[in-house]
Amino acid sequence: MGTMLPCLKKNPSNSTLMGTLFILLLTSACFTDFQHVNDKNGLVKDDLQYGGSNDSGGVLNSLQARFDMQHIELELKILPASKSIEGSALLDVLVVEPLEEILLDLDSLLIVSKVHLSVKGTGSIPSRFLHVDGKLHVYPSLLLPSQSLVSVNVVYGGQPLKAAKAPWDGGFTWSATEDGHAWITTTMQGEGGDLWFPCKDHPSDKAERVDLKISVPEPLVVAANGKLISSSKHSDGWTTFHWRTSYPISNYNVALNIGPYEWIESKYTCIDGTVMPFHFWALPESRKKAEEALPEFKRHMAFYERILGPYPFRNEKYGVVETPHLGMEHQSIIAYGNKFRRGPHGYDWLHHHELGHEWWGNLVTANDWRHFWLHEGLCTYMQILYAEERQGMMAYHHAMYVDRKRIKSEHTLVPAEPASFDLMDDQVGEDVYFKGSWILHTLRYLIGKKDIEKVLHRFAYPDSDLESTLEGQAIRFAGTQDFIDTVHQVTGRNLDWFFDVYLYNAPLPRLIERLQGAQWILEWEVPEGCSFPMPLEVELGGHVTQHKMEQGRLVLDAETWSGAVLDPQCWILMENRSALMGNPYGESFD
Ligand SMILES: [Zn+2]
C-alpha cells in the first residue's frame, strides 16, 4: 500500500483567482513588479519558465483582461524564397475597463516598424510602442475609456519561427512538393498565433471575426478559415486570397495553408438540413486519393452530428487541406497529413480526431489550458465510440485497453491553477488524451451508454435551441466544472466523488484485497478524505455480478468466490490494472 495522500477537491475558479490578482496589482505593485507579486503570493509556480512568446495562456495579464479582441484583419505577403512575411495587422479591440496600455503578444523574431492607433468616434490618437520579449506594448497618449472601440494597426514583418517538429512544436513549415513548389503551413496550438500576428495569446479570448488577405506567388493557392471572399490576380504574378470567418475563433486556429492545391468541391447535407460546402484542398498528386476519401470523411461528419448535434460552422464550410505535417484542428480548415492511411480499427483516425475538435475545442473551448482534457480526452473517446459503432464492443475494449497503457497520472489531470500550454505539456502530457478518455469510459460504466451520449450532446449544445443557430451563438467557453454540471443534470446524480478522485487527484484508485479467515475483503484505496463508492463487477463461472461498495468496501466469502475475476471487462480506471487481472488473490500489487 502506498502513502495516503490528502484528497484534493475542486479548485477556486479562474475568476476568483484573477480577481485576487487584479486587486493585488492595484494595491501593492506596479506592473513591472508583476513577476514579484506572482511569486510572493504563490499564484504562479514558475512563470520564469512558462508564459513566453513560444508558450500560450497561463495567468491572464491584467492589462489583457481589460480588453476584448473583436476583429483581426491580416494583410500579409508570404515570401517563400526568404521564408518571411510582411504586411500589417489591423486589430479592433473593445476596452472593457479603462486602459493605459494595450498589451499584445507578438514574437520577437518579427520586427514592428509602425503602430497606429485610432478610437472610433475620436479618430487617430498619438501613441508610442515598445516591442520587447515577445510583447508589443502600445501606449496611447490618453487613457482609453471603457467601451471604446480601438483600432490598432501594426506594420510588421520578418522571418517567423520555423516549426521544429510540426504540429507538436509549432511555427511555420516551409516545405516543398515533389515537383518543387512551395508548400507552407502554420501550426501553433502550443505557442499561440503570436508567432505570426499580434494578438492576445490566451485561450479565454477569441476574435469575433477574422479577415485574411494573403498574397502568394503563382501558382500557389491559400486555403484558410471560413469563406473565400475573393482571389485577385495581380500583374506582377502574385495572387491575393481574401478569406473571412465570421465565427469566433481561437488565435491558434487562424491558419495558413499554401501550396499548388487543387480545390476539390463537394457538398454535404448537415443533420439540420443545411447544405454546406465540404471541400478538400489537395496536392495534384493526391487528388484521386482525396476524392476517394471524401465519402469516408462525410461518414465521420454524420457520426459526430448524430451524437453531438450539428457541425458548428456549417454557415461557412467544412474544409480539409493536405499538409506536410500530421494534422491540426484548424477551425473549418482541418490540417490533414495522414496520407490517407487507416488505423487499427479500419478508419482514418487522424481525420476523425481532428474533425472531433470542431466540437471539442472549437465549439466548446477550454477557457484555460488546464481544462485541455475537454478537448483531447473527449475527442479520443469519440474515436473509441466510432470504433464501437463500426466494429462492435471487441473493438471498443481493444481501443481502451491499448490506451490504458499510455496513462501516467503523475500529476492531476486538471491543475489547481491557471496553466500555460507548456506547463500542461510538461506535467500532464498525454494524460489529457488517454486518462481523459478513460474517465469517460469509467463514467459510462456508472451511468450507461445512453446517458454518456446524452452528456456529450448536452455538453456540446446545452440548449436544443442553440442547435438551430447558424451564426456562432452556440460557441462558448467552458471549464471542467461545466462538464461535471452537465453530468449531474443529465443523470440527476451527484458524482463529485468520482470527479474529485479522477480529475483533481493524481493517484489512481487501487483495489486492495486481503484474505481474513473465510473472508475475501476488497477495499478501494484513494487519497485520504476522498470517498470512492465505485461498484465492482465480479465474474465467476462466466457469470458477471455487480456489487455495491458504498463505503468503498466489499466482503465476499472466499471459498464461494474462489477463482473469481474482478472487473473482468476493465471498466474501472484503477492502479495496477494488469497485475490485478492476473492475480486476483495477490496481496501486493507493486
Ligand atoms: Zn487532438
mmCIF file of N, CA, C and O and ligand atoms in Angstrom, residues 329 353-354 357 376 379 433, ligand 1:
data_model
loop_
_atom_site.group_PDB
_atom_site.id
_atom_site.type_symbol
_atom_site.label_atom_id
_atom_site.label_comp_id
_atom_site.label_asym_id
_atom_site.label_seq_id
_atom_site.Cartn_x
_atom_site.Cartn_y
_atom_site.Cartn_z
ATOM 1 N N GLU A 329 -6.426 20.865 -35.715
ATOM 2 C CA GLU A 329 -7.869 21.113 -35.796
ATOM 3 C C GLU A 329 -8.218 22.545 -36.179
ATOM 4 O O GLU A 329 -9.118 23.142 -35.594
ATOM 5 N N HIS A 353 -10.190 12.308 -35.667
ATOM 6 C CA HIS A 353 -9.793 13.017 -34.446
ATOM 7 C C HIS A 353 -9.884 14.535 -34.643
ATOM 8 O O HIS A 353 -10.475 15.244 -33.829
ATOM 9 N N GLU A 354 -9.290 15.020 -35.718
ATOM 10 C CA GLU A 354 -9.263 16.481 -35.914
ATOM 11 C C GLU A 354 -10.669 17.029 -36.139
ATOM 12 O O GLU A 354 -11.010 18.104 -35.656
ATOM 13 N N HIS A 357 -12.520 17.848 -33.020
ATOM 14 C CA HIS A 357 -12.185 19.126 -32.366
ATOM 15 C C HIS A 357 -13.066 20.277 -32.845
ATOM 16 O O HIS A 357 -13.070 21.334 -32.216
ATOM 17 N N GLU A 376 -9.031 17.117 -25.733
ATOM 18 C CA GLU A 376 -8.369 15.899 -26.209
ATOM 19 C C GLU A 376 -9.007 14.617 -25.672
ATOM 20 O O GLU A 376 -9.123 13.633 -26.398
ATOM 21 N N CYS A 379 -12.311 14.074 -27.515
ATOM 22 C CA CYS A 379 -12.072 13.637 -28.903
ATOM 23 C C CYS A 379 -11.603 12.188 -28.941
ATOM 24 O O CYS A 379 -12.026 11.412 -29.796
ATOM 25 N N TYR A 433 -5.270 13.107 -23.265
ATOM 26 C CA TYR A 433 -5.945 12.220 -24.218
ATOM 27 C C TYR A 433 -6.475 10.964 -23.507
ATOM 28 O O TYR A 433 -7.660 10.664 -23.545
HETATM 29 ZN ZN ZN B 1 -6.390 16.471 -30.613
#
